[in-house]
Amino acid sequence: MLDETEEIHALFRGAPRTTEFKKLRKRIVRATREAIEQYGMIAPDAHAPDAPRARWLVCLSGGKDSYTLLAVLHELQWRGLLPVDILACNLDQGQPGFPATVLPAFLEKMGVPHRIEYQDTYSIVVDKVPANRTFCALCSRLRRGHLYRIAREEGCSAVVLGHHRDDILETFFMNLFHGGRLATMPPKLVNEEGDLFVYRPLAHVAEADCEKFSAAMNYPIIPCDLCGSQDGLQRQQVKQILDGWERNSPGRRQVMFRALMNARPSHLLDPKLFDFAGLSLDPQNFT
């Protein structure tokens, strides 16, 4: 059972025994398992006794989303539903005031295999990004490059990120409003070099559930002060719009997310996705 703490992973010790928390935890686990299966994040024969065991580099920033990701993947692994080895990884990017001892101490205490990597990308970002411009794009690009390198060094087949449903929705609307394209974060992709998968197992999980879960578990949250301190970010503007829609019509986010899973190329305008020129009438219908 969920509250049998003597059997569960250390990440769940001290979990609330309330019905509300058990429902929350079950909902997150179910949604994560659904995404893993739906988007083929594990090989069809991965459960076979002689199947080679994959290794995932699970990226841990210290935020609520990555803690939730780490915990739920260990839950699935503990239940025999995720036949992969997990290596947690934190990339310390040299941000001033970053509490560098928090994550190593937490991971040691929880008995989670991990690697802590220090790379001062902060200085590069501050030096290269013009005044009044946001750091996110360059920061993300530098971080991703180091994570790919670490995954290769550690023999991992996938880099696993903690982006959730709301991140995916916000990215879609940022591309719609500012990029002039219909695109978002895919739950599964192959990197440009073609040697690593990138997975987002929390693709179906709501941000609010990650926040409730990590708060209930009292995980040591580390805020991202680098980009979070900048005002007027496009993502924050989109988040405010979505928050307003959700307040006026509860459940709107989930409806919009389902739309991303129900695309109809013949009812859009991209001739590269649908052969509009090749459409023809059925002569049998002529009178």
PDB file of C-alpha atoms in Angstrom:
ATOM      1  CA  MET A   1       0.000   0.000   0.000  1.00  0.00           C
ATOM      2  CA  LEU A   2       1.030   3.609  -0.437  1.00  0.00           C
ATOM      3  CA  ASP A   3       1.509   4.212   3.276  1.00  0.00           C
ATOM      4  CA  GLU A   4       3.681   1.186   3.973  1.00  0.00           C
ATOM      5  CA  THR A   5       6.793   3.304   4.498  1.00  0.00           C
ATOM      6  CA  GLU A   6       8.978   0.370   5.468  1.00  0.00           C
ATOM      7  CA  GLU A   7       8.768  -0.868   1.884  1.00  0.00           C
ATOM      8  CA  ILE A   8       8.748   2.338  -0.128  1.00  0.00           C
ATOM      9  CA  HIS A   9      11.768   4.301  -1.363  1.00  0.00           C
ATOM     10  CA  ALA A  10      13.325   6.819   1.027  1.00  0.00           C
ATOM     11  CA  LEU A  11      12.009   9.640  -1.161  1.00  0.00           C
ATOM     12  CA  PHE A  12       8.541   8.880   0.240  1.00  0.00           C
ATOM     13  CA  ARG A  13       9.397   8.586   3.920  1.00  0.00           C
ATOM     14  CA  GLY A  14       7.239  10.862   5.967  1.00  0.00           C
ATOM     15  CA  ALA A  15       4.584  11.097   3.265  1.00  0.00           C
ATOM     16  CA  PRO A  16       1.234  12.348   4.565  1.00  0.00           C
ATOM     17  CA  ARG A  17      -1.256   9.567   5.225  1.00  0.00           C
ATOM     18  CA  THR A  18      -4.262  11.659   4.288  1.00  0.00           C
ATOM     19  CA  THR A  19      -6.717  10.515   1.653  1.00  0.00           C
ATOM     20  CA  GLU A  20      -6.150  13.737  -0.240  1.00  0.00           C
ATOM     21  CA  PHE A  21      -2.406  13.115  -0.547  1.00  0.00           C
ATOM     22  CA  LYS A  22      -2.890   9.475  -1.546  1.00  0.00           C
ATOM     23  CA  LYS A  23      -5.206  10.589  -4.353  1.00  0.00           C
ATOM     24  CA  LEU A  24      -2.704  13.233  -5.452  1.00  0.00           C
ATOM     25  CA  ARG A  25       0.135  10.738  -5.489  1.00  0.00           C
ATOM     26  CA  LYS A  26      -1.906   8.156  -7.358  1.00  0.00           C
ATOM     27  CA  ARG A  27      -2.932  10.759  -9.938  1.00  0.00           C
ATOM     28  CA  ILE A  28       0.673  11.813 -10.584  1.00  0.00           C
ATOM     29  CA  VAL A  29       1.927   8.220 -10.812  1.00  0.00           C
ATOM     30  CA  ARG A  30      -0.892   7.244 -13.165  1.00  0.00           C
ATOM     31  CA  ALA A  31      -0.353  10.250 -15.445  1.00  0.00           C
ATOM     32  CA  THR A  32       3.402   9.658 -15.581  1.00  0.00           C
ATOM     33  CA  ARG A  33       3.016   5.990 -16.364  1.00  0.00           C
ATOM     34  CA  GLU A  34       0.499   6.883 -19.078  1.00  0.00           C
ATOM     35  CA  ALA A  35       2.960   9.268 -20.741  1.00  0.00           C
ATOM     36  CA  ILE A  36       5.834   6.780 -20.541  1.00  0.00           C
ATOM     37  CA  GLU A  37       3.724   4.103 -22.201  1.00  0.00           C
ATOM     38  CA  GLN A  38       1.912   6.321 -24.702  1.00  0.00           C
ATOM     39  CA  TYR A  39       5.096   7.884 -26.069  1.00  0.00           C
ATOM     40  CA  GLY A  40       7.224   4.726 -26.002  1.00  0.00           C
ATOM     41  CA  MET A  41       9.852   5.813 -23.489  1.00  0.00           C
ATOM     42  CA  ILE A  42      10.749   2.224 -22.668  1.00  0.00           C
ATOM     43  CA  ALA A  43      11.379  -0.506 -25.214  1.00  0.00           C
ATOM     44  CA  PRO A  44       8.535  -3.018 -25.778  1.00  0.00           C
ATOM     45  CA  ASP A  45      10.731  -5.884 -24.571  1.00  0.00           C
ATOM     46  CA  ALA A  46      12.272  -3.973 -21.654  1.00  0.00           C
ATOM     47  CA  HIS A  47      10.501  -6.162 -19.074  1.00  0.00           C
ATOM     48  CA  ALA A  48      11.981  -9.374 -20.477  1.00  0.00           C
ATOM     49  CA  PRO A  49      14.449 -11.023 -18.056  1.00  0.00           C
ATOM     50  CA  ASP A  50      17.326 -10.960 -20.541  1.00  0.00           C
ATOM     51  CA  ALA A  51      16.614  -7.485 -21.955  1.00  0.00           C
ATOM     52  CA  PRO A  52      19.440  -4.933 -21.648  1.00  0.00           C
ATOM     53  CA  ARG A  53      18.658  -2.395 -18.940  1.00  0.00           C
ATOM     54  CA  ALA A  54      18.533   1.230 -20.028  1.00  0.00           C
ATOM     55  CA  ARG A  55      20.007   4.016 -17.931  1.00  0.00           C
ATOM     56  CA  TRP A  56      18.357   7.425 -17.603  1.00  0.00           C
ATOM     57  CA  LEU A  57      20.003  10.703 -16.607  1.00  0.00           C
ATOM     58  CA  VAL A  58      17.273  12.392 -14.559  1.00  0.00           C
ATOM     59  CA  CYS A  59      17.968  16.114 -14.382  1.00  0.00           C
ATOM     60  CA  LEU A  60      17.398  17.667 -10.972  1.00  0.00           C
ATOM     61  CA  SER A  61      17.300  21.444 -10.641  1.00  0.00           C
ATOM     62  CA  GLY A  62      16.010  21.527  -7.084  1.00  0.00           C
ATOM     63  CA  GLY A  63      12.621  22.887  -8.138  1.00  0.00           C
ATOM     64  CA  LYS A  64       9.242  21.349  -7.354  1.00  0.00           C
ATOM     65  CA  ASP A  65       8.930  19.729 -10.786  1.00  0.00           C
ATOM     66  CA  SER A  66      12.255  17.891 -10.770  1.00  0.00           C
ATOM     67  CA  TYR A  67      11.701  16.616  -7.219  1.00  0.00           C
ATOM     68  CA  THR A  68       8.303  15.284  -8.278  1.00  0.00           C
ATOM     69  CA  LEU A  69       9.874  13.671 -11.349  1.00  0.00           C
ATOM     70  CA  LEU A  70      12.586  11.971  -9.307  1.00  0.00           C
ATOM     71  CA  ALA A  71      10.111  10.643  -6.756  1.00  0.00           C
ATOM     72  CA  VAL A  72       7.538   9.318  -9.209  1.00  0.00           C
ATOM     73  CA  LEU A  73      10.169   7.571 -11.349  1.00  0.00           C
ATOM     74  CA  HIS A  74      11.462   5.807  -8.237  1.00  0.00           C
ATOM     75  CA  GLU A  75       7.868   4.910  -7.361  1.00  0.00           C
ATOM     76  CA  LEU A  76       7.393   3.294 -10.769  1.00  0.00           C
ATOM     77  CA  GLN A  77      10.774   1.599 -10.545  1.00  0.00           C
ATOM     78  CA  TRP A  78       9.958   0.282  -7.058  1.00  0.00           C
ATOM     79  CA  ARG A  79       6.683  -1.152  -8.375  1.00  0.00           C
ATOM     80  CA  GLY A  80       8.473  -2.952 -11.223  1.00  0.00           C
ATOM     81  CA  LEU A  81       6.875  -0.753 -13.871  1.00  0.00           C
ATOM     82  CA  LEU A  82       9.997   1.102 -14.960  1.00  0.00           C
ATOM     83  CA  PRO A  83      12.843  -1.308 -15.804  1.00  0.00           C
ATOM     84  CA  VAL A  84      15.582   1.321 -16.066  1.00  0.00           C
ATOM     85  CA  ASP A  85      18.461   2.494 -13.885  1.00  0.00           C
ATOM     86  CA  ILE A  86      18.180   6.086 -12.662  1.00  0.00           C
ATOM     87  CA  LEU A  87      21.082   8.496 -12.226  1.00  0.00           C
ATOM     88  CA  ALA A  88      20.081  11.872 -10.801  1.00  0.00           C
ATOM     89  CA  CYS A  89      22.143  14.804 -12.030  1.00  0.00           C
ATOM     90  CA  ASN A  90      22.356  18.416 -10.943  1.00  0.00           C
ATOM     91  CA  LEU A  91      24.251  20.958 -13.006  1.00  0.00           C
ATOM     92  CA  ASP A  92      25.482  23.751 -10.733  1.00  0.00           C
ATOM     93  CA  GLN A  93      25.713  26.666 -13.170  1.00  0.00           C
ATOM     94  CA  GLY A  94      27.573  29.017 -10.855  1.00  0.00           C
ATOM     95  CA  GLN A  95      24.687  31.305  -9.985  1.00  0.00           C
ATOM     96  CA  PRO A  96      25.563  33.660  -7.116  1.00  0.00           C
ATOM     97  CA  GLY A  97      24.089  32.423  -3.856  1.00  0.00           C
ATOM     98  CA  PHE A  98      23.221  28.965  -5.194  1.00  0.00           C
ATOM     99  CA  PRO A  99      23.071  26.612  -2.175  1.00  0.00           C
ATOM    100  CA  ALA A 100      25.502  24.072  -3.581  1.00  0.00           C
ATOM    101  CA  THR A 101      25.306  21.670  -0.629  1.00  0.00           C
ATOM    102  CA  VAL A 102      21.516  21.226  -0.563  1.00  0.00           C
ATOM    103  CA  LEU A 103      21.065  18.728  -3.397  1.00  0.00           C
ATOM    104  CA  PRO A 104      24.139  16.572  -2.682  1.00  0.00           C
ATOM    105  CA  ALA A 105      23.092  16.277   0.961  1.00  0.00           C
ATOM    106  CA  PHE A 106      19.505  15.452  -0.003  1.00  0.00           C
ATOM    107  CA  LEU A 107      20.486  12.815  -2.561  1.00  0.00           C
ATOM    108  CA  GLU A 108      22.980  11.204  -0.166  1.00  0.00           C
ATOM    109  CA  LYS A 109      20.342  11.054   2.539  1.00  0.00           C
ATOM    110  CA  MET A 110      17.820   9.506   0.146  1.00  0.00           C
ATOM    111  CA  GLY A 111      20.314   6.973  -1.185  1.00  0.00           C
ATOM    112  CA  VAL A 112      19.812   8.151  -4.777  1.00  0.00           C
ATOM    113  CA  PRO A 113      22.728   7.530  -7.180  1.00  0.00           C
ATOM    114  CA  HIS A 114      23.745  10.931  -8.478  1.00  0.00           C
ATOM    115  CA  ARG A 115      26.312  13.147 -10.130  1.00  0.00           C
ATOM    116  CA  ILE A 116      26.844  16.808  -9.300  1.00  0.00           C
ATOM    117  CA  GLU A 117      28.560  18.798 -12.039  1.00  0.00           C
ATOM    118  CA  TYR A 118      29.870  22.347 -11.690  1.00  0.00           C
ATOM    119  CA  GLN A 119      30.052  24.484 -14.831  1.00  0.00           C
ATOM    120  CA  ASP A 120      30.040  28.288 -14.597  1.00  0.00           C
ATOM    121  CA  THR A 121      27.588  29.023 -17.382  1.00  0.00           C
ATOM    122  CA  TYR A 122      26.238  31.964 -15.369  1.00  0.00           C
ATOM    123  CA  SER A 123      29.242  34.140 -16.192  1.00  0.00           C
ATOM    124  CA  ILE A 124      28.933  33.283 -19.884  1.00  0.00           C
ATOM    125  CA  VAL A 125      25.232  34.151 -19.964  1.00  0.00           C
ATOM    126  CA  VAL A 126      25.692  37.459 -18.138  1.00  0.00           C
ATOM    127  CA  ASP A 127      28.572  38.382 -20.450  1.00  0.00           C
ATOM    128  CA  LYS A 128      26.895  37.426 -23.731  1.00  0.00           C
ATOM    129  CA  VAL A 129      23.273  38.509 -23.240  1.00  0.00           C
ATOM    130  CA  PRO A 130      22.639  42.219 -23.937  1.00  0.00           C
ATOM    131  CA  ALA A 131      21.086  44.389 -21.263  1.00  0.00           C
ATOM    132  CA  ASN A 132      17.311  44.106 -20.904  1.00  0.00           C
ATOM    133  CA  ARG A 133      17.250  40.740 -22.691  1.00  0.00           C
ATOM    134  CA  THR A 134      16.244  37.504 -21.003  1.00  0.00           C
ATOM    135  CA  PHE A 135      18.791  34.823 -20.148  1.00  0.00           C
ATOM    136  CA  CYS A 136      16.595  31.770 -20.715  1.00  0.00           C
ATOM    137  CA  ALA A 137      17.522  30.791 -24.291  1.00  0.00           C
ATOM    138  CA  LEU A 138      21.304  30.885 -23.885  1.00  0.00           C
ATOM    139  CA  CYS A 139      21.191  29.454 -20.371  1.00  0.00           C
ATOM    140  CA  SER A 140      19.076  26.533 -21.563  1.00  0.00           C
ATOM    141  CA  ARG A 141      21.297  25.886 -24.575  1.00  0.00           C
ATOM    142  CA  LEU A 142      24.472  25.784 -22.497  1.00  0.00           C
ATOM    143  CA  ARG A 143      22.842  23.609 -19.845  1.00  0.00           C
ATOM    144  CA  ARG A 144      21.531  21.141 -22.411  1.00  0.00           C
ATOM    145  CA  GLY A 145      24.969  20.764 -23.993  1.00  0.00           C
ATOM    146  CA  HIS A 146      26.546  19.840 -20.665  1.00  0.00           C
ATOM    147  CA  LEU A 147      23.736  17.424 -19.821  1.00  0.00           C
ATOM    148  CA  TYR A 148      24.178  15.635 -23.153  1.00  0.00           C
ATOM    149  CA  ARG A 149      27.896  15.311 -22.454  1.00  0.00           C
ATOM    150  CA  ILE A 150      27.281  13.948 -18.964  1.00  0.00           C
ATOM    151  CA  ALA A 151      24.725  11.449 -20.285  1.00  0.00           C
ATOM    152  CA  ARG A 152      27.284  10.118 -22.752  1.00  0.00           C
ATOM    153  CA  GLU A 153      29.987   9.907 -20.095  1.00  0.00           C
ATOM    154  CA  GLU A 154      27.653   7.983 -17.790  1.00  0.00           C
ATOM    155  CA  GLY A 155      26.402   5.561 -20.450  1.00  0.00           C
ATOM    156  CA  CYS A 156      22.839   6.888 -20.368  1.00  0.00           C
ATOM    157  CA  SER A 157      20.488   6.515 -23.314  1.00  0.00           C
ATOM    158  CA  ALA A 158      18.148   9.334 -22.303  1.00  0.00           C
ATOM    159  CA  VAL A 159      18.160  12.751 -20.682  1.00  0.00           C
ATOM    160  CA  VAL A 160      14.987  13.042 -18.610  1.00  0.00           C
ATOM    161  CA  LEU A 161      13.502  16.472 -17.861  1.00  0.00           C
ATOM    162  CA  GLY A 162      10.838  17.670 -15.438  1.00  0.00           C
ATOM    163  CA  HIS A 163       8.671  19.729 -17.798  1.00  0.00           C
ATOM    164  CA  HIS A 164       4.981  19.257 -17.010  1.00  0.00           C
ATOM    165  CA  ARG A 165       1.664  19.841 -18.763  1.00  0.00           C
ATOM    166  CA  ASP A 166       1.617  23.580 -18.058  1.00  0.00           C
ATOM    167  CA  ASP A 167       5.163  24.056 -19.398  1.00  0.00           C
ATOM    168  CA  ILE A 168       4.060  22.365 -22.612  1.00  0.00           C
ATOM    169  CA  LEU A 169       0.961  24.555 -22.912  1.00  0.00           C
ATOM    170  CA  GLU A 170       2.893  27.744 -22.206  1.00  0.00           C
ATOM    171  CA  THR A 171       5.492  26.842 -24.842  1.00  0.00           C
ATOM    172  CA  PHE A 172       2.737  26.200 -27.378  1.00  0.00           C
ATOM    173  CA  PHE A 173       1.245  29.657 -26.822  1.00  0.00           C
ATOM    174  CA  MET A 174       4.668  31.320 -26.839  1.00  0.00           C
ATOM    175  CA  ASN A 175       5.296  29.793 -30.251  1.00  0.00           C
ATOM    176  CA  LEU A 176       1.802  30.801 -31.370  1.00  0.00           C
ATOM    177  CA  PHE A 177       2.006  34.399 -30.144  1.00  0.00           C
ATOM    178  CA  HIS A 178       5.687  35.148 -30.749  1.00  0.00           C
ATOM    179  CA  GLY A 179       7.103  32.475 -33.067  1.00  0.00           C
ATOM    180  CA  GLY A 180       4.411  32.188 -35.714  1.00  0.00           C
ATOM    181  CA  ARG A 181       4.283  28.384 -35.549  1.00  0.00           C
ATOM    182  CA  LEU A 182       2.291  25.575 -33.980  1.00  0.00           C
ATOM    183  CA  ALA A 183       4.866  23.770 -31.863  1.00  0.00           C
ATOM    184  CA  THR A 184       5.646  22.903 -28.272  1.00  0.00           C
ATOM    185  CA  MET A 185       7.889  20.683 -26.136  1.00  0.00           C
ATOM    186  CA  PRO A 186       7.451  17.089 -27.326  1.00  0.00           C
ATOM    187  CA  PRO A 187       7.318  14.389 -24.641  1.00  0.00           C
ATOM    188  CA  LYS A 188       9.952  12.408 -26.551  1.00  0.00           C
ATOM    189  CA  LEU A 189      12.575  13.469 -29.071  1.00  0.00           C
ATOM    190  CA  VAL A 190      16.013  12.551 -30.362  1.00  0.00           C
ATOM    191  CA  ASN A 191      18.800  15.107 -29.981  1.00  0.00           C
ATOM    192  CA  GLU A 192      20.436  16.687 -33.023  1.00  0.00           C
ATOM    193  CA  GLU A 193      23.394  14.300 -32.851  1.00  0.00           C
ATOM    194  CA  GLY A 194      21.002  11.360 -32.941  1.00  0.00           C
ATOM    195  CA  ASP A 195      22.565   9.504 -30.010  1.00  0.00           C
ATOM    196  CA  LEU A 196      20.311  10.433 -27.081  1.00  0.00           C
ATOM    197  CA  PHE A 197      16.613  10.526 -26.303  1.00  0.00           C
ATOM    198  CA  VAL A 198      15.082  13.424 -24.415  1.00  0.00           C
ATOM    199  CA  TYR A 199      12.054  12.416 -22.315  1.00  0.00           C
ATOM    200  CA  ARG A 200       9.446  14.451 -20.441  1.00  0.00           C
ATOM    201  CA  PRO A 201       7.530  11.871 -18.366  1.00  0.00           C
ATOM    202  CA  LEU A 202       5.524  14.560 -16.528  1.00  0.00           C
ATOM    203  CA  ALA A 203       3.958  15.704 -19.813  1.00  0.00           C
ATOM    204  CA  HIS A 204       0.451  14.865 -18.557  1.00  0.00           C
ATOM    205  CA  VAL A 205       0.955  16.138 -14.980  1.00  0.00           C
ATOM    206  CA  ALA A 206      -0.429  19.519 -13.899  1.00  0.00           C
ATOM    207  CA  GLU A 207       1.962  22.049 -12.383  1.00  0.00           C
ATOM    208  CA  ALA A 208      -0.386  22.498  -9.426  1.00  0.00           C
ATOM    209  CA  ASP A 209      -0.051  18.792  -8.609  1.00  0.00           C
ATOM    210  CA  CYS A 210       3.764  19.029  -8.658  1.00  0.00           C
ATOM    211  CA  GLU A 211       3.565  21.992  -6.311  1.00  0.00           C
ATOM    212  CA  LYS A 212       1.203  20.260  -3.893  1.00  0.00           C
ATOM    213  CA  PHE A 213       3.239  17.057  -3.931  1.00  0.00           C
ATOM    214  CA  SER A 214       6.645  18.627  -3.317  1.00  0.00           C
ATOM    215  CA  ALA A 215       5.217  20.889  -0.592  1.00  0.00           C
ATOM    216  CA  ALA A 216       3.554  17.933   1.150  1.00  0.00           C
ATOM    217  CA  MET A 217       6.846  16.006   1.043  1.00  0.00           C
ATOM    218  CA  ASN A 218       8.748  19.048   2.326  1.00  0.00           C
ATOM    219  CA  TYR A 219      11.470  18.715  -0.281  1.00  0.00           C
ATOM    220  CA  PRO A 220      14.186  21.435  -0.085  1.00  0.00           C
ATOM    221  CA  ILE A 221      13.103  23.665  -2.979  1.00  0.00           C
ATOM    222  CA  ILE A 222      15.788  25.800  -4.657  1.00  0.00           C
ATOM    223  CA  PRO A 223      14.385  28.725  -6.693  1.00  0.00           C
ATOM    224  CA  CYS A 224      15.931  29.753 -10.020  1.00  0.00           C
ATOM    225  CA  ASP A 225      17.031  33.302  -9.223  1.00  0.00           C
ATOM    226  CA  LEU A 226      18.813  33.781 -12.548  1.00  0.00           C
ATOM    227  CA  CYS A 227      15.751  34.028 -14.793  1.00  0.00           C
ATOM    228  CA  GLY A 228      13.103  34.318 -12.097  1.00  0.00           C
ATOM    229  CA  SER A 229      14.453  37.740 -11.146  1.00  0.00           C
ATOM    230  CA  GLN A 230      13.816  39.214 -14.593  1.00  0.00           C
ATOM    231  CA  ASP A 231      10.544  41.051 -15.143  1.00  0.00           C
ATOM    232  CA  GLY A 232       8.363  40.914 -18.219  1.00  0.00           C
ATOM    233  CA  LEU A 233       9.297  37.453 -19.434  1.00  0.00           C
ATOM    234  CA  GLN A 234       7.122  36.235 -22.275  1.00  0.00           C
ATOM    235  CA  ARG A 235       6.522  32.968 -20.437  1.00  0.00           C
ATOM    236  CA  GLN A 236       5.236  34.808 -17.376  1.00  0.00           C
ATOM    237  CA  GLN A 237       2.882  36.811 -19.557  1.00  0.00           C
ATOM    238  CA  VAL A 238       1.531  33.633 -21.151  1.00  0.00           C
ATOM    239  CA  LYS A 239       1.169  32.017 -17.724  1.00  0.00           C
ATOM    240  CA  GLN A 240      -0.915  34.972 -16.558  1.00  0.00           C
ATOM    241  CA  ILE A 241      -3.176  34.652 -19.600  1.00  0.00           C
ATOM    242  CA  LEU A 242      -3.684  30.934 -18.957  1.00  0.00           C
ATOM    243  CA  ASP A 243      -4.302  31.589 -15.264  1.00  0.00           C
ATOM    244  CA  GLY A 244      -7.025  34.059 -16.202  1.00  0.00           C
ATOM    245  CA  TRP A 245      -8.696  31.601 -18.562  1.00  0.00           C
ATOM    246  CA  GLU A 246      -8.534  28.891 -15.900  1.00  0.00           C
ATOM    247  CA  ARG A 247     -10.121  31.142 -13.281  1.00  0.00           C
ATOM    248  CA  ASN A 248     -12.966  32.073 -15.619  1.00  0.00           C
ATOM    249  CA  SER A 249     -13.459  28.516 -16.881  1.00  0.00           C
ATOM    250  CA  PRO A 250     -12.008  25.833 -14.573  1.00  0.00           C
ATOM    251  CA  GLY A 251     -10.604  22.911 -16.538  1.00  0.00           C
ATOM    252  CA  ARG A 252      -9.687  25.042 -19.552  1.00  0.00           C
ATOM    253  CA  ARG A 253      -6.002  24.073 -19.363  1.00  0.00           C
ATOM    254  CA  GLN A 254      -6.804  20.374 -19.638  1.00  0.00           C
ATOM    255  CA  VAL A 255      -9.126  20.968 -22.593  1.00  0.00           C
ATOM    256  CA  MET A 256      -6.392  22.885 -24.409  1.00  0.00           C
ATOM    257  CA  PHE A 257      -3.867  20.185 -23.590  1.00  0.00           C
ATOM    258  CA  ARG A 258      -6.159  17.521 -25.055  1.00  0.00           C
ATOM    259  CA  ALA A 259      -6.301  19.607 -28.235  1.00  0.00           C
ATOM    260  CA  LEU A 260      -2.524  19.191 -28.598  1.00  0.00           C
ATOM    261  CA  MET A 261      -3.140  15.431 -28.622  1.00  0.00           C
ATOM    262  CA  ASN A 262      -5.901  15.688 -31.223  1.00  0.00           C
ATOM    263  CA  ALA A 263      -4.346  17.531 -34.174  1.00  0.00           C
ATOM    264  CA  ARG A 264      -6.109  17.390 -37.552  1.00  0.00           C
ATOM    265  CA  PRO A 265      -3.697  18.400 -40.333  1.00  0.00           C
ATOM    266  CA  SER A 266      -6.516  18.517 -42.915  1.00  0.00           C
ATOM    267  CA  HIS A 267      -8.152  21.266 -40.853  1.00  0.00           C
ATOM    268  CA  LEU A 268      -5.062  23.440 -40.549  1.00  0.00           C
ATOM    269  CA  LEU A 269      -3.228  25.412 -43.239  1.00  0.00           C
ATOM    270  CA  ASP A 270       0.148  23.731 -43.643  1.00  0.00           C
ATOM    271  CA  PRO A 271       0.485  22.139 -47.132  1.00  0.00           C
ATOM    272  CA  LYS A 272       3.581  20.259 -45.921  1.00  0.00           C
ATOM    273  CA  LEU A 273       1.401  18.282 -43.513  1.00  0.00           C
ATOM    274  CA  PHE A 274      -1.582  17.709 -45.777  1.00  0.00           C
ATOM    275  CA  ASP A 275      -1.857  17.437 -49.563  1.00  0.00           C
ATOM    276  CA  PHE A 276      -4.489  20.075 -50.230  1.00  0.00           C
ATOM    277  CA  ALA A 277      -3.518  20.259 -53.905  1.00  0.00           C
ATOM    278  CA  GLY A 278      -4.143  16.540 -54.261  1.00  0.00           C
ATOM    279  CA  LEU A 279      -7.728  16.727 -53.030  1.00  0.00           C
ATOM    280  CA  SER A 280     -10.232  15.756 -55.710  1.00  0.00           C
ATOM    281  CA  LEU A 281     -13.946  15.243 -56.019  1.00  0.00           C
ATOM    282  CA  ASP A 282     -15.494  11.798 -56.215  1.00  0.00           C
ATOM    283  CA  PRO A 283     -16.926  11.414 -59.756  1.00  0.00           C
ATOM    284  CA  GLN A 284     -19.407   8.810 -58.481  1.00  0.00           C
ATOM    285  CA  ASN A 285     -21.207  11.606 -56.659  1.00  0.00           C
ATOM    286  CA  PHE A 286     -21.809  13.551 -59.882  1.00  0.00           C
ATOM    287  CA  THR A 287     -25.320  13.399 -61.300  1.00  0.00           C
TER     288      THR A 287
END
